[in-house]
Amino acid sequence: MISRVTAEFETPELAELALKRARESIDYVYSAKIMYNKQSDNALKLRGGTSYTVLPAAPTAQNYVTAVMESPTTEDIIPEPARRRTARACVICGIGAVENVTALLNAMGGLNIHSAN
C-alpha cells in the first residue's frame, strides 16, 4: 500500500535537504516533490519598482483636481504570510516507511506534518 506524507518548511533549501536525505536513507520512498510559494517570487520582483498613488485635491468650480504621488516600491506591499519563502514537501512512500519519513521530516525542521494512507 502507498501513503503520502506532507510537511511545511520555512525555506525551500531546508525542504530540498530533507527530501534528499529521505531518498538516500529510507527504503520504499517512491517520489519526493517540493511545492514552492509562488507569491514570494512576486514580492522579490516588486523590489526596485515604483508605485503611484492618486491623491484627490480640493474641487474647484469647474474641475476636480487630483495629484499623483510617486514612491519607490518595497516588498511590504504584499502582506507577510504571502511574502514568506515557505515550501511544502510531499513524499510518496510505502505504508511501512511512513513512520521513518515522518520522523525524518520532523528532525529536519518540518512543520504541520500529515500522512494520508
PDB file of N, CA, C and O in Angstrom, residues 4-69:
ATOM      1  N   ARG A   4       1.043   9.005   1.445  1.00  0.00           N
ATOM      2  CA  ARG A   4       1.618  10.317   1.147  1.00  0.00           C
ATOM      3  C   ARG A   4       1.855  11.057   2.452  1.00  0.00           C
ATOM      4  O   ARG A   4       0.969  11.146   3.298  1.00  0.00           O
ATOM      5  N   VAL A   5       3.045  11.612   2.612  1.00  0.00           N
ATOM      6  CA  VAL A   5       3.406  12.390   3.792  1.00  0.00           C
ATOM      7  C   VAL A   5       3.770  13.793   3.324  1.00  0.00           C
ATOM      8  O   VAL A   5       4.587  13.957   2.413  1.00  0.00           O
ATOM      9  N   THR A   6       3.144  14.814   3.920  1.00  0.00           N
ATOM     10  CA  THR A   6       3.441  16.205   3.557  1.00  0.00           C
ATOM     11  C   THR A   6       3.930  16.958   4.781  1.00  0.00           C
ATOM     12  O   THR A   6       3.535  16.661   5.908  1.00  0.00           O
ATOM     13  N   ALA A   7       4.800  17.936   4.543  1.00  0.00           N
ATOM     14  CA  ALA A   7       5.327  18.778   5.614  1.00  0.00           C
ATOM     15  C   ALA A   7       5.627  20.155   5.053  1.00  0.00           C
ATOM     16  O   ALA A   7       5.922  20.308   3.866  1.00  0.00           O
ATOM     17  N   GLU A   8       5.552  21.160   5.896  1.00  0.00           N
ATOM     18  CA  GLU A   8       5.847  22.535   5.500  1.00  0.00           C
ATOM     19  C   GLU A   8       7.199  22.934   6.081  1.00  0.00           C
ATOM     20  O   GLU A   8       7.487  22.647   7.241  1.00  0.00           O
ATOM     21  N   PHE A   9       8.018  23.598   5.272  1.00  0.00           N
ATOM     22  CA  PHE A   9       9.341  24.040   5.697  1.00  0.00           C
ATOM     23  C   PHE A   9       9.449  25.548   5.564  1.00  0.00           C
ATOM     24  O   PHE A   9       8.798  26.159   4.727  1.00  0.00           O
ATOM     25  N   GLU A  10      10.319  26.149   6.380  1.00  0.00           N
ATOM     26  CA  GLU A  10      10.488  27.602   6.377  1.00  0.00           C
ATOM     27  C   GLU A  10      11.146  28.114   5.101  1.00  0.00           C
ATOM     28  O   GLU A  10      10.851  29.208   4.652  1.00  0.00           O
ATOM     29  N   THR A  11      12.055  27.347   4.529  1.00  0.00           N
ATOM     30  CA  THR A  11      12.725  27.754   3.296  1.00  0.00           C
ATOM     31  C   THR A  11      12.766  26.573   2.328  1.00  0.00           C
ATOM     32  O   THR A  11      12.754  25.418   2.751  1.00  0.00           O
ATOM     33  N   PRO A  12      12.825  26.825   1.043  1.00  0.00           N
ATOM     34  CA  PRO A  12      12.926  25.736   0.065  1.00  0.00           C
ATOM     35  C   PRO A  12      14.213  24.923   0.215  1.00  0.00           C
ATOM     36  O   PRO A  12      14.221  23.724  -0.064  1.00  0.00           O
ATOM     37  N   GLU A  13      15.280  25.554   0.677  1.00  0.00           N
ATOM     38  CA  GLU A  13      16.536  24.838   0.841  1.00  0.00           C
ATOM     39  C   GLU A  13      16.421  23.743   1.893  1.00  0.00           C
ATOM     40  O   GLU A  13      16.959  22.642   1.722  1.00  0.00           O
ATOM     41  N   LEU A  14      15.718  24.028   3.001  1.00  0.00           N
ATOM     42  CA  LEU A  14      15.509  23.009   4.031  1.00  0.00           C
ATOM     43  C   LEU A  14      14.673  21.854   3.500  1.00  0.00           C
ATOM     44  O   LEU A  14      14.945  20.688   3.807  1.00  0.00           O
ATOM     45  N   ALA A  15      13.668  22.156   2.701  1.00  0.00           N
ATOM     46  CA  ALA A  15      12.832  21.102   2.122  1.00  0.00           C
ATOM     47  C   ALA A  15      13.632  20.231   1.168  1.00  0.00           C
ATOM     48  O   ALA A  15      13.514  18.996   1.194  1.00  0.00           O
ATOM     49  N   GLU A  16      14.478  20.838   0.341  1.00  0.00           N
ATOM     50  CA  GLU A  16      15.301  20.066  -0.592  1.00  0.00           C
ATOM     51  C   GLU A  16      16.278  19.159   0.148  1.00  0.00           C
ATOM     52  O   GLU A  16      16.469  17.993  -0.231  1.00  0.00           O
ATOM     53  N   LEU A  17      16.866  19.665   1.220  1.00  0.00           N
ATOM     54  CA  LEU A  17      17.798  18.868   2.002  1.00  0.00           C
ATOM     55  C   LEU A  17      17.087  17.688   2.670  1.00  0.00           C
ATOM     56  O   LEU A  17      17.601  16.563   2.671  1.00  0.00           O
ATOM     57  N   ALA A  18      15.899  17.924   3.213  1.00  0.00           N
ATOM     58  CA  ALA A  18      15.141  16.851   3.864  1.00  0.00           C
ATOM     59  C   ALA A  18      14.723  15.779   2.860  1.00  0.00           C
ATOM     60  O   ALA A  18      14.804  14.579   3.150  1.00  0.00           O
ATOM     61  N   LEU A  19      14.288  16.195   1.677  1.00  0.00           N
ATOM     62  CA  LEU A  19      13.875  15.218   0.673  1.00  0.00           C
ATOM     63  C   LEU A  19      15.064  14.422   0.139  1.00  0.00           C
ATOM     64  O   LEU A  19      14.936  13.223  -0.143  1.00  0.00           O
ATOM     65  N   LYS A  20      16.194  15.063   0.008  1.00  0.00           N
ATOM     66  CA  LYS A  20      17.395  14.348  -0.428  1.00  0.00           C
ATOM     67  C   LYS A  20      17.768  13.280   0.596  1.00  0.00           C
ATOM     68  O   LYS A  20      18.071  12.138   0.239  1.00  0.00           O
ATOM     69  N   ARG A  21      17.725  13.659   1.872  1.00  0.00           N
ATOM     70  CA  ARG A  21      18.054  12.695   2.920  1.00  0.00           C
ATOM     71  C   ARG A  21      17.032  11.564   2.960  1.00  0.00           C
ATOM     72  O   ARG A  21      17.387  10.416   3.193  1.00  0.00           O
ATOM     73  N   ALA A  22      15.757  11.853   2.721  1.00  0.00           N
ATOM     74  CA  ALA A  22      14.727  10.808   2.724  1.00  0.00           C
ATOM     75  C   ALA A  22      14.957   9.828   1.579  1.00  0.00           C
ATOM     76  O   ALA A  22      14.830   8.614   1.769  1.00  0.00           O
ATOM     77  N   ARG A  23      15.293  10.331   0.403  1.00  0.00           N
ATOM     78  CA  ARG A  23      15.546   9.445  -0.744  1.00  0.00           C
ATOM     79  C   ARG A  23      16.748   8.539  -0.504  1.00  0.00           C
ATOM     80  O   ARG A  23      16.751   7.379  -0.887  1.00  0.00           O
ATOM     81  N   GLU A  24      17.785   9.092   0.123  1.00  0.00           N
ATOM     82  CA  GLU A  24      19.019   8.341   0.322  1.00  0.00           C
ATOM     83  C   GLU A  24      18.951   7.334   1.461  1.00  0.00           C
ATOM     84  O   GLU A  24      19.564   6.271   1.370  1.00  0.00           O
ATOM     85  N   SER A  25      18.234   7.647   2.524  1.00  0.00           N
ATOM     86  CA  SER A  25      18.341   6.828   3.728  1.00  0.00           C
ATOM     87  C   SER A  25      17.127   5.956   4.036  1.00  0.00           C
ATOM     88  O   SER A  25      17.225   5.092   4.905  1.00  0.00           O
ATOM     89  N   ILE A  26      15.998   6.164   3.382  1.00  0.00           N
ATOM     90  CA  ILE A  26      14.794   5.401   3.708  1.00  0.00           C
ATOM     91  C   ILE A  26      14.389   4.563   2.504  1.00  0.00           C
ATOM     92  O   ILE A  26      14.309   5.066   1.382  1.00  0.00           O
ATOM     93  N   ASP A  27      14.129   3.283   2.764  1.00  0.00           N
ATOM     94  CA  ASP A  27      13.657   2.387   1.710  1.00  0.00           C
ATOM     95  C   ASP A  27      12.186   2.660   1.416  1.00  0.00           C
ATOM     96  O   ASP A  27      11.456   3.187   2.255  1.00  0.00           O
ATOM     97  N   TYR A  28      11.753   2.273   0.239  1.00  0.00           N
ATOM     98  CA  TYR A  28      10.368   2.369  -0.217  1.00  0.00           C
ATOM     99  C   TYR A  28       9.872   3.812  -0.344  1.00  0.00           C
ATOM    100  O   TYR A  28       8.687   4.079  -0.189  1.00  0.00           O
ATOM    101  N   VAL A  29      10.764   4.749  -0.622  1.00  0.00           N
ATOM    102  CA  VAL A  29      10.370   6.117  -0.982  1.00  0.00           C
ATOM    103  C   VAL A  29      10.299   6.151  -2.498  1.00  0.00           C
ATOM    104  O   VAL A  29      11.297   5.997  -3.185  1.00  0.00           O
ATOM    105  N   TYR A  30       9.095   6.333  -3.032  1.00  0.00           N
ATOM    106  CA  TYR A  30       8.882   6.266  -4.476  1.00  0.00           C
ATOM    107  C   TYR A  30       9.011   7.621  -5.153  1.00  0.00           C
ATOM    108  O   TYR A  30       9.463   7.719  -6.279  1.00  0.00           O
ATOM    109  N   SER A  31       8.587   8.681  -4.475  1.00  0.00           N
ATOM    110  CA  SER A  31       8.611  10.009  -5.081  1.00  0.00           C
ATOM    111  C   SER A  31       8.756  11.050  -3.978  1.00  0.00           C
ATOM    112  O   SER A  31       8.241  10.873  -2.873  1.00  0.00           O
ATOM    113  N   ALA A  32       9.442  12.140  -4.296  1.00  0.00           N
ATOM    114  CA  ALA A  32       9.602  13.245  -3.351  1.00  0.00           C
ATOM    115  C   ALA A  32       9.581  14.543  -4.152  1.00  0.00           C
ATOM    116  O   ALA A  32      10.417  14.753  -5.022  1.00  0.00           O
ATOM    117  N   LYS A  33       8.622  15.401  -3.877  1.00  0.00           N
ATOM    118  CA  LYS A  33       8.437  16.645  -4.637  1.00  0.00           C
ATOM    119  C   LYS A  33       8.340  17.835  -3.677  1.00  0.00           C
ATOM    120  O   LYS A  33       7.972  17.686  -2.517  1.00  0.00           O
ATOM    121  N   ILE A  34       8.618  19.022  -4.220  1.00  0.00           N
ATOM    122  CA  ILE A  34       8.509  20.271  -3.462  1.00  0.00           C
ATOM    123  C   ILE A  34       7.540  21.202  -4.176  1.00  0.00           C
ATOM    124  O   ILE A  34       7.598  21.352  -5.389  1.00  0.00           O
ATOM    125  N   MET A  35       6.655  21.832  -3.408  1.00  0.00           N
ATOM    126  CA  MET A  35       5.747  22.852  -3.928  1.00  0.00           C
ATOM    127  C   MET A  35       6.150  24.185  -3.297  1.00  0.00           C
ATOM    128  O   MET A  35       6.126  24.323  -2.079  1.00  0.00           O
ATOM    129  N   TYR A  36       6.548  25.142  -4.140  1.00  0.00           N
ATOM    130  CA  TYR A  36       7.045  26.426  -3.665  1.00  0.00           C
ATOM    131  C   TYR A  36       5.918  27.434  -3.505  1.00  0.00           C
ATOM    132  O   TYR A  36       4.894  27.337  -4.160  1.00  0.00           O
ATOM    133  N   ASN A  37       6.160  28.440  -2.665  1.00  0.00           N
ATOM    134  CA  ASN A  37       5.248  29.566  -2.515  1.00  0.00           C
ATOM    135  C   ASN A  37       5.556  30.559  -3.632  1.00  0.00           C
ATOM    136  O   ASN A  37       6.564  31.259  -3.598  1.00  0.00           O
ATOM    137  N   LYS A  38       4.713  30.616  -4.649  1.00  0.00           N
ATOM    138  CA  LYS A  38       4.962  31.454  -5.829  1.00  0.00           C
ATOM    139  C   LYS A  38       4.790  32.945  -5.541  1.00  0.00           C
ATOM    140  O   LYS A  38       5.371  33.780  -6.221  1.00  0.00           O
ATOM    141  N   GLN A  39       3.989  33.307  -4.533  1.00  0.00           N
ATOM    142  CA  GLN A  39       3.779  34.726  -4.249  1.00  0.00           C
ATOM    143  C   GLN A  39       5.028  35.388  -3.693  1.00  0.00           C
ATOM    144  O   GLN A  39       5.201  36.587  -3.832  1.00  0.00           O
ATOM    145  N   SER A  40       5.909  34.623  -3.066  1.00  0.00           N
ATOM    146  CA  SER A  40       7.138  35.228  -2.557  1.00  0.00           C
ATOM    147  C   SER A  40       8.036  35.702  -3.706  1.00  0.00           C
ATOM    148  O   SER A  40       8.771  36.673  -3.564  1.00  0.00           O
ATOM    149  N   ASP A  41       7.964  35.027  -4.858  1.00  0.00           N
ATOM    150  CA  ASP A  41       8.719  35.476  -6.029  1.00  0.00           C
ATOM    151  C   ASP A  41       8.190  36.819  -6.526  1.00  0.00           C
ATOM    152  O   ASP A  41       8.960  37.676  -6.953  1.00  0.00           O
ATOM    153  N   ASN A  42       6.876  37.014  -6.475  1.00  0.00           N
ATOM    154  CA  ASN A  42       6.300  38.296  -6.892  1.00  0.00           C
ATOM    155  C   ASN A  42       6.754  39.421  -5.971  1.00  0.00           C
ATOM    156  O   ASN A  42       6.959  40.547  -6.420  1.00  0.00           O
ATOM    157  N   ALA A  43       6.912  39.144  -4.685  1.00  0.00           N
ATOM    158  CA  ALA A  43       7.382  40.165  -3.748  1.00  0.00           C
ATOM    159  C   ALA A  43       8.812  40.574  -4.080  1.00  0.00           C
ATOM    160  O   ALA A  43       9.158  41.754  -4.000  1.00  0.00           O
ATOM    161  N   LEU A  44       9.637  39.637  -4.472  1.00  0.00           N
ATOM    162  CA  LEU A  44      11.007  39.975  -4.846  1.00  0.00           C
ATOM    163  C   LEU A  44      11.059  40.792  -6.128  1.00  0.00           C
ATOM    164  O   LEU A  44      11.911  41.660  -6.290  1.00  0.00           O
ATOM    165  N   LYS A  45      10.138  40.539  -7.062  1.00  0.00           N
ATOM    166  CA  LYS A  45      10.111  41.282  -8.322  1.00  0.00           C
ATOM    167  C   LYS A  45       9.695  42.736  -8.111  1.00  0.00           C
ATOM    168  O   LYS A  45      10.050  43.604  -8.899  1.00  0.00           O
ATOM    169  N   LEU A  46       8.935  43.018  -7.055  1.00  0.00           N
ATOM    170  CA  LEU A  46       8.485  44.383  -6.807  1.00  0.00           C
ATOM    171  C   LEU A  46       9.602  45.286  -6.289  1.00  0.00           C
ATOM    172  O   LEU A  46       9.496  46.506  -6.392  1.00  0.00           O
ATOM    173  N   ARG A  47      10.645  44.700  -5.753  1.00  0.00           N
ATOM    174  CA  ARG A  47      11.727  45.490  -5.191  1.00  0.00           C
ATOM    175  C   ARG A  47      12.374  46.332  -6.292  1.00  0.00           C
ATOM    176  O   ARG A  47      12.678  45.847  -7.364  1.00  0.00           O
ATOM    177  N   GLY A  48      12.552  47.604  -6.049  1.00  0.00           N
ATOM    178  CA  GLY A  48      13.182  48.488  -7.021  1.00  0.00           C
ATOM    179  C   GLY A  48      12.205  49.130  -7.996  1.00  0.00           C
ATOM    180  O   GLY A  48      12.605  49.902  -8.846  1.00  0.00           O
ATOM    181  N   GLY A  49      10.923  48.836  -7.893  1.00  0.00           N
ATOM    182  CA  GLY A  49       9.924  49.421  -8.787  1.00  0.00           C
ATOM    183  C   GLY A  49       9.382  50.728  -8.239  1.00  0.00           C
ATOM    184  O   GLY A  49       9.903  51.304  -7.285  1.00  0.00           O
ATOM    185  N   THR A  50       8.328  51.204  -8.867  1.00  0.00           N
ATOM    186  CA  THR A  50       7.703  52.457  -8.460  1.00  0.00           C
ATOM    187  C   THR A  50       6.202  52.248  -8.333  1.00  0.00           C
ATOM    188  O   THR A  50       5.600  51.580  -9.171  1.00  0.00           O
ATOM    189  N   SER A  51       5.625  52.807  -7.281  1.00  0.00           N
ATOM    190  CA  SER A  51       4.173  52.752  -7.143  1.00  0.00           C
ATOM    191  C   SER A  51       3.629  54.180  -7.222  1.00  0.00           C
ATOM    192  O   SER A  51       4.278  55.137  -6.810  1.00  0.00           O
ATOM    193  N   TYR A  52       2.428  54.288  -7.757  1.00  0.00           N
ATOM    194  CA  TYR A  52       1.796  55.586  -7.940  1.00  0.00           C
ATOM    195  C   TYR A  52       0.503  55.621  -7.132  1.00  0.00           C
ATOM    196  O   TYR A  52      -0.295  54.691  -7.188  1.00  0.00           O
ATOM    197  N   THR A  53       0.301  56.692  -6.380  1.00  0.00           N
ATOM    198  CA  THR A  53      -0.896  56.876  -5.578  1.00  0.00           C
ATOM    199  C   THR A  53      -1.603  58.143  -6.042  1.00  0.00           C
ATOM    200  O   THR A  53      -0.984  59.204  -6.142  1.00  0.00           O
ATOM    201  N   VAL A  54      -2.895  58.013  -6.317  1.00  0.00           N
ATOM    202  CA  VAL A  54      -3.677  59.168  -6.745  1.00  0.00           C
ATOM    203  C   VAL A  54      -4.253  59.828  -5.505  1.00  0.00           C
ATOM    204  O   VAL A  54      -4.948  59.195  -4.708  1.00  0.00           O
ATOM    205  N   LEU A  55      -3.954  61.120  -5.340  1.00  0.00           N
ATOM    206  CA  LEU A  55      -4.430  61.881  -4.189  1.00  0.00           C
ATOM    207  C   LEU A  55      -5.474  62.896  -4.653  1.00  0.00           C
ATOM    208  O   LEU A  55      -5.171  63.756  -5.477  1.00  0.00           O
ATOM    209  N   PRO A  56      -6.686  62.805  -4.151  1.00  0.00           N
ATOM    210  CA  PRO A  56      -7.678  63.813  -4.534  1.00  0.00           C
ATOM    211  C   PRO A  56      -7.357  65.155  -3.877  1.00  0.00           C
ATOM    212  O   PRO A  56      -6.942  65.204  -2.720  1.00  0.00           O
ATOM    213  N   ALA A  57      -7.525  66.203  -4.621  1.00  0.00           N
ATOM    214  CA  ALA A  57      -7.318  67.551  -4.097  1.00  0.00           C
ATOM    215  C   ALA A  57      -8.677  68.253  -4.056  1.00  0.00           C
ATOM    216  O   ALA A  57      -9.705  67.675  -4.420  1.00  0.00           O
ATOM    217  N   ALA A  58      -8.691  69.466  -3.610  1.00  0.00           N
ATOM    218  CA  ALA A  58      -9.950  70.203  -3.470  1.00  0.00           C
ATOM    219  C   ALA A  58     -10.566  70.487  -4.836  1.00  0.00           C
ATOM    220  O   ALA A  58      -9.870  70.861  -5.773  1.00  0.00           O
ATOM    221  N   PRO A  59     -11.859  70.257  -4.960  1.00  0.00           N
ATOM    222  CA  PRO A  59     -12.506  70.566  -6.241  1.00  0.00           C
ATOM    223  C   PRO A  59     -12.645  72.077  -6.431  1.00  0.00           C
ATOM    224  O   PRO A  59     -12.868  72.814  -5.482  1.00  0.00           O
ATOM    225  N   THR A  60     -12.484  72.501  -7.641  1.00  0.00           N
ATOM    226  CA  THR A  60     -12.689  73.910  -7.971  1.00  0.00           C
ATOM    227  C   THR A  60     -14.100  74.066  -8.539  1.00  0.00           C
ATOM    228  O   THR A  60     -14.869  73.122  -8.589  1.00  0.00           O
ATOM    229  N   ALA A  61     -14.408  75.232  -9.012  1.00  0.00           N
ATOM    230  CA  ALA A  61     -15.749  75.486  -9.533  1.00  0.00           C
ATOM    231  C   ALA A  61     -16.029  74.673 -10.792  1.00  0.00           C
ATOM    232  O   ALA A  61     -17.145  74.219 -11.006  1.00  0.00           O
ATOM    233  N   GLN A  62     -15.035  74.442 -11.626  1.00  0.00           N
ATOM    234  CA  GLN A  62     -15.292  73.763 -12.886  1.00  0.00           C
ATOM    235  C   GLN A  62     -14.597  72.408 -12.991  1.00  0.00           C
ATOM    236  O   GLN A  62     -15.084  71.523 -13.681  1.00  0.00           O
ATOM    237  N   ASN A  63     -13.477  72.237 -12.339  1.00  0.00           N
ATOM    238  CA  ASN A  63     -12.704  70.996 -12.492  1.00  0.00           C
ATOM    239  C   ASN A  63     -12.475  70.344 -11.132  1.00  0.00           C
ATOM    240  O   ASN A  63     -12.506  70.997 -10.099  1.00  0.00           O
ATOM    241  N   TYR A  64     -12.221  69.059 -11.196  1.00  0.00           N
ATOM    242  CA  TYR A  64     -11.832  68.330  -9.997  1.00  0.00           C
ATOM    243  C   TYR A  64     -10.362  67.987 -10.169  1.00  0.00           C
ATOM    244  O   TYR A  64      -9.973  67.275 -11.082  1.00  0.00           O
ATOM    245  N   VAL A  65      -9.516  68.498  -9.317  1.00  0.00           N
ATOM    246  CA  VAL A  65      -8.067  68.382  -9.459  1.00  0.00           C
ATOM    247  C   VAL A  65      -7.562  67.214  -8.609  1.00  0.00           C
ATOM    248  O   VAL A  65      -7.975  67.036  -7.473  1.00  0.00           O
ATOM    249  N   THR A  66      -6.695  66.425  -9.190  1.00  0.00           N
ATOM    250  CA  THR A  66      -6.045  65.352  -8.439  1.00  0.00           C
ATOM    251  C   THR A  66      -4.537  65.474  -8.601  1.00  0.00           C
ATOM    252  O   THR A  66      -4.043  66.110  -9.522  1.00  0.00           O
ATOM    253  N   ALA A  67      -3.826  64.823  -7.718  1.00  0.00           N
ATOM    254  CA  ALA A  67      -2.363  64.796  -7.789  1.00  0.00           C
ATOM    255  C   ALA A  67      -1.911  63.344  -7.727  1.00  0.00           C
ATOM    256  O   ALA A  67      -2.605  62.488  -7.201  1.00  0.00           O
ATOM    257  N   VAL A  68      -0.757  63.082  -8.286  1.00  0.00           N
ATOM    258  CA  VAL A  68      -0.191  61.737  -8.265  1.00  0.00           C
ATOM    259  C   VAL A  68       1.095  61.775  -7.458  1.00  0.00           C
ATOM    260  O   VAL A  68       1.968  62.609  -7.704  1.00  0.00           O
ATOM    261  N   MET A  69       1.193  60.860  -6.500  1.00  0.00           N
ATOM    262  CA  MET A  69       2.395  60.780  -5.680  1.00  0.00           C
ATOM    263  C   MET A  69       3.168  59.523  -6.096  1.00  0.00           C
ATOM    264  O   MET A  69       2.617  58.428  -6.136  1.00  0.00           O
TER     265      MET A  69
END
